[in-house]
Amino acid sequence: MKEEYMNLALKEAKKAYKINEVPVGCIIIKNNKVISKAHNMVEKKKDSTMHAEIIAIRKASKRLKNWRLNDCDMYITLEPCLMCKAAIELSRIKNVYYATSSDKKIIIKEIKYKQYKTKSKEALNILQNFFKKRR
């Protein structure tokens, strides 16, 4: 079964290749059914977040009407980047299978973050009140 799913991810990668995108394909499975499939669309959409994994997560969430993709498995043709790894983790995908490792060493530009002190208490209160109501 896993081989079949990876073959579907490869078909998606070939679609990306044909349109001059980085050839990465992704499939999300739940209960042995394909619930979403995608390929890179960064160039076509002019959007740096349009990686196959992100698109597949969005489609799966829409189809399941839930951002939590518990009990879902993902098949990708290339090891996910940091952005995609974070999205995969946040969406709670159970298992991730990838066909090949990235040989790219990801270098993250150091960004200097500074807390904006005068509004920090108000921002904290809004967050605390929100979660108090939900729990």
mmCIF file of C-alpha atoms in Angstrom:
data_model
loop_
_atom_site.group_PDB
_atom_site.id
_atom_site.type_symbol
_atom_site.label_atom_id
_atom_site.label_comp_id
_atom_site.label_asym_id
_atom_site.label_seq_id
_atom_site.Cartn_x
_atom_site.Cartn_y
_atom_site.Cartn_z
ATOM 1 C CA MET A 1 0.000 0.000 0.000
ATOM 2 C CA LYS A 2 2.778 2.462 0.897
ATOM 3 C CA GLU A 3 4.436 1.915 -2.470
ATOM 4 C CA GLU A 4 1.168 2.792 -4.201
ATOM 5 C CA TYR A 5 0.898 6.044 -2.229
ATOM 6 C CA MET A 6 4.466 7.049 -2.963
ATOM 7 C CA ASN A 7 3.802 6.373 -6.652
ATOM 8 C CA LEU A 8 0.883 8.817 -6.473
ATOM 9 C CA ALA A 9 3.185 11.397 -4.878
ATOM 10 C CA LEU A 10 5.661 10.814 -7.726
ATOM 11 C CA LYS A 11 2.878 11.463 -10.265
ATOM 12 C CA GLU A 12 2.291 14.814 -8.546
ATOM 13 C CA ALA A 13 6.031 15.583 -8.686
ATOM 14 C CA LYS A 14 5.984 14.912 -12.425
ATOM 15 C CA LYS A 15 3.143 17.430 -12.815
ATOM 16 C CA ALA A 16 5.307 20.050 -11.096
ATOM 17 C CA TYR A 17 8.260 19.161 -13.319
ATOM 18 C CA LYS A 18 6.172 19.689 -16.456
ATOM 19 C CA ILE A 19 5.318 23.246 -15.409
ATOM 20 C CA ASN A 20 8.880 24.164 -14.351
ATOM 21 C CA GLU A 21 8.259 23.901 -10.621
ATOM 22 C CA VAL A 22 10.596 22.138 -8.215
ATOM 23 C CA PRO A 23 9.328 18.582 -8.732
ATOM 24 C CA VAL A 24 7.895 17.693 -5.348
ATOM 25 C CA GLY A 25 4.645 15.805 -4.895
ATOM 26 C CA CYS A 26 2.632 15.061 -1.785
ATOM 27 C CA ILE A 27 -0.286 12.797 -0.856
ATOM 28 C CA ILE A 28 -2.278 12.702 2.385
ATOM 29 C CA ILE A 29 -4.029 9.465 3.355
ATOM 30 C CA LYS A 30 -6.665 8.723 5.979
ATOM 31 C CA ASN A 31 -8.127 5.264 6.529
ATOM 32 C CA ASN A 32 -6.373 3.987 3.397
ATOM 33 C CA LYS A 33 -8.027 6.661 1.225
ATOM 34 C CA VAL A 34 -6.359 9.535 -0.567
ATOM 35 C CA ILE A 35 -7.862 12.695 0.872
ATOM 36 C CA SER A 36 -5.569 15.181 -0.854
ATOM 37 C CA LYS A 37 -2.748 15.403 -3.328
ATOM 38 C CA ALA A 38 -0.627 18.312 -4.462
ATOM 39 C CA HIS A 39 2.570 19.445 -6.114
ATOM 40 C CA ASN A 40 4.702 22.564 -5.798
ATOM 41 C CA MET A 41 3.110 25.740 -7.167
ATOM 42 C CA VAL A 42 5.524 28.438 -5.928
ATOM 43 C CA GLU A 43 6.333 29.858 -9.368
ATOM 44 C CA LYS A 44 2.844 29.569 -10.809
ATOM 45 C CA LYS A 45 1.158 31.192 -7.809
ATOM 46 C CA LYS A 46 4.041 33.604 -7.092
ATOM 47 C CA ASP A 47 3.811 32.551 -3.442
ATOM 48 C CA SER A 48 6.749 31.147 -1.472
ATOM 49 C CA THR A 49 4.418 29.115 0.772
ATOM 50 C CA MET A 50 2.901 27.067 -2.051
ATOM 51 C CA HIS A 51 4.919 23.938 -1.347
ATOM 52 C CA ALA A 52 3.277 20.594 -2.084
ATOM 53 C CA GLU A 53 2.948 19.769 1.615
ATOM 54 C CA ILE A 54 1.243 23.067 2.489
ATOM 55 C CA ILE A 55 -1.184 22.781 -0.415
ATOM 56 C CA ALA A 56 -1.978 19.159 0.498
ATOM 57 C CA ILE A 57 -2.574 20.117 4.145
ATOM 58 C CA ARG A 58 -4.942 22.919 3.094
ATOM 59 C CA LYS A 59 -6.882 20.588 0.794
ATOM 60 C CA ALA A 60 -7.078 17.840 3.432
ATOM 61 C CA SER A 61 -8.258 20.292 6.098
ATOM 62 C CA LYS A 62 -10.934 21.607 3.766
ATOM 63 C CA ARG A 63 -12.089 18.125 2.844
ATOM 64 C CA LEU A 64 -12.184 16.909 6.459
ATOM 65 C CA LYS A 65 -13.557 20.255 7.688
ATOM 66 C CA ASN A 66 -10.906 20.208 10.392
ATOM 67 C CA TRP A 67 -7.405 21.625 10.709
ATOM 68 C CA ARG A 68 -6.456 18.686 12.901
ATOM 69 C CA LEU A 69 -5.332 15.911 10.573
ATOM 70 C CA ASN A 70 -5.117 13.251 13.263
ATOM 71 C CA ASP A 71 -4.685 9.720 11.960
ATOM 72 C CA CYS A 72 -3.518 10.989 8.577
ATOM 73 C CA ASP A 73 -0.317 9.924 6.848
ATOM 74 C CA MET A 74 1.677 12.008 4.395
ATOM 75 C CA TYR A 75 3.788 10.749 1.495
ATOM 76 C CA ILE A 76 6.249 13.217 -0.012
ATOM 77 C CA THR A 77 8.856 12.810 -2.712
ATOM 78 C CA LEU A 78 11.373 15.033 -0.885
ATOM 79 C CA GLU A 79 12.141 15.533 2.794
ATOM 80 C CA PRO A 80 10.146 18.572 3.944
ATOM 81 C CA CYS A 81 11.732 21.961 4.569
ATOM 82 C CA LEU A 82 11.489 23.682 7.946
ATOM 83 C CA MET A 83 8.320 25.581 7.025
ATOM 84 C CA CYS A 84 6.602 22.399 5.912
ATOM 85 C CA LYS A 85 7.838 20.428 8.925
ATOM 86 C CA ALA A 86 6.260 23.036 11.199
ATOM 87 C CA ALA A 87 2.966 22.929 9.266
ATOM 88 C CA ILE A 88 2.960 19.115 9.361
ATOM 89 C CA GLU A 89 3.533 19.133 13.108
ATOM 90 C CA LEU A 90 0.880 21.789 13.748
ATOM 91 C CA SER A 91 -1.674 19.909 11.651
ATOM 92 C CA ARG A 92 -0.979 16.787 13.740
ATOM 93 C CA ILE A 93 -0.277 14.422 10.878
ATOM 94 C CA LYS A 94 0.518 11.019 12.333
ATOM 95 C CA ASN A 95 3.211 9.653 9.990
ATOM 96 C CA VAL A 96 5.356 11.204 7.271
ATOM 97 C CA TYR A 97 7.112 9.133 4.614
ATOM 98 C CA TYR A 98 9.509 10.747 2.149
ATOM 99 C CA ALA A 99 11.300 9.259 -0.835
ATOM 100 C CA THR A 100 14.566 11.191 -0.770
ATOM 101 C CA SER A 101 16.486 13.384 1.642
ATOM 102 C CA SER A 102 17.259 16.975 0.901
ATOM 103 C CA ASP A 103 20.957 17.581 0.329
ATOM 104 C CA LYS A 104 20.388 21.258 0.910
ATOM 105 C CA LYS A 105 21.721 22.590 4.168
ATOM 106 C CA ILE A 106 19.123 25.056 5.303
ATOM 107 C CA ILE A 107 20.619 28.258 6.570
ATOM 108 C CA ILE A 108 18.229 30.443 8.442
ATOM 109 C CA LYS A 109 18.908 34.133 8.277
ATOM 110 C CA GLU A 110 19.087 35.520 11.771
ATOM 111 C CA ILE A 111 16.146 37.807 12.367
ATOM 112 C CA LYS A 112 16.219 40.133 15.312
ATOM 113 C CA TYR A 113 12.962 39.992 17.223
ATOM 114 C CA LYS A 114 12.068 42.731 19.676
ATOM 115 C CA GLN A 115 9.127 42.674 22.015
ATOM 116 C CA TYR A 116 6.915 45.717 21.806
ATOM 117 C CA LYS A 117 6.616 46.334 25.556
ATOM 118 C CA THR A 118 3.807 48.892 25.758
ATOM 119 C CA LYS A 119 1.156 46.553 24.286
ATOM 120 C CA SER A 120 2.438 43.237 25.662
ATOM 121 C CA LYS A 121 0.070 43.188 28.651
ATOM 122 C CA GLU A 122 -2.988 43.833 26.467
ATOM 123 C CA ALA A 123 -1.913 41.146 23.988
ATOM 124 C CA LEU A 124 -1.376 38.667 26.843
ATOM 125 C CA ASN A 125 -4.816 39.452 28.335
ATOM 126 C CA ILE A 126 -6.565 38.859 25.019
ATOM 127 C CA LEU A 127 -4.857 35.481 24.633
ATOM 128 C CA GLN A 128 -5.553 34.422 28.228
ATOM 129 C CA ASN A 129 -9.226 35.421 28.005
ATOM 130 C CA PHE A 130 -9.639 33.549 24.743
ATOM 131 C CA PHE A 131 -8.244 30.292 26.147
ATOM 132 C CA LYS A 132 -10.152 30.641 29.450
ATOM 133 C CA LYS A 133 -13.426 30.672 27.497
ATOM 134 C CA ARG A 134 -12.419 27.628 25.442
ATOM 135 C CA ARG A 135 -11.418 25.425 28.348
#
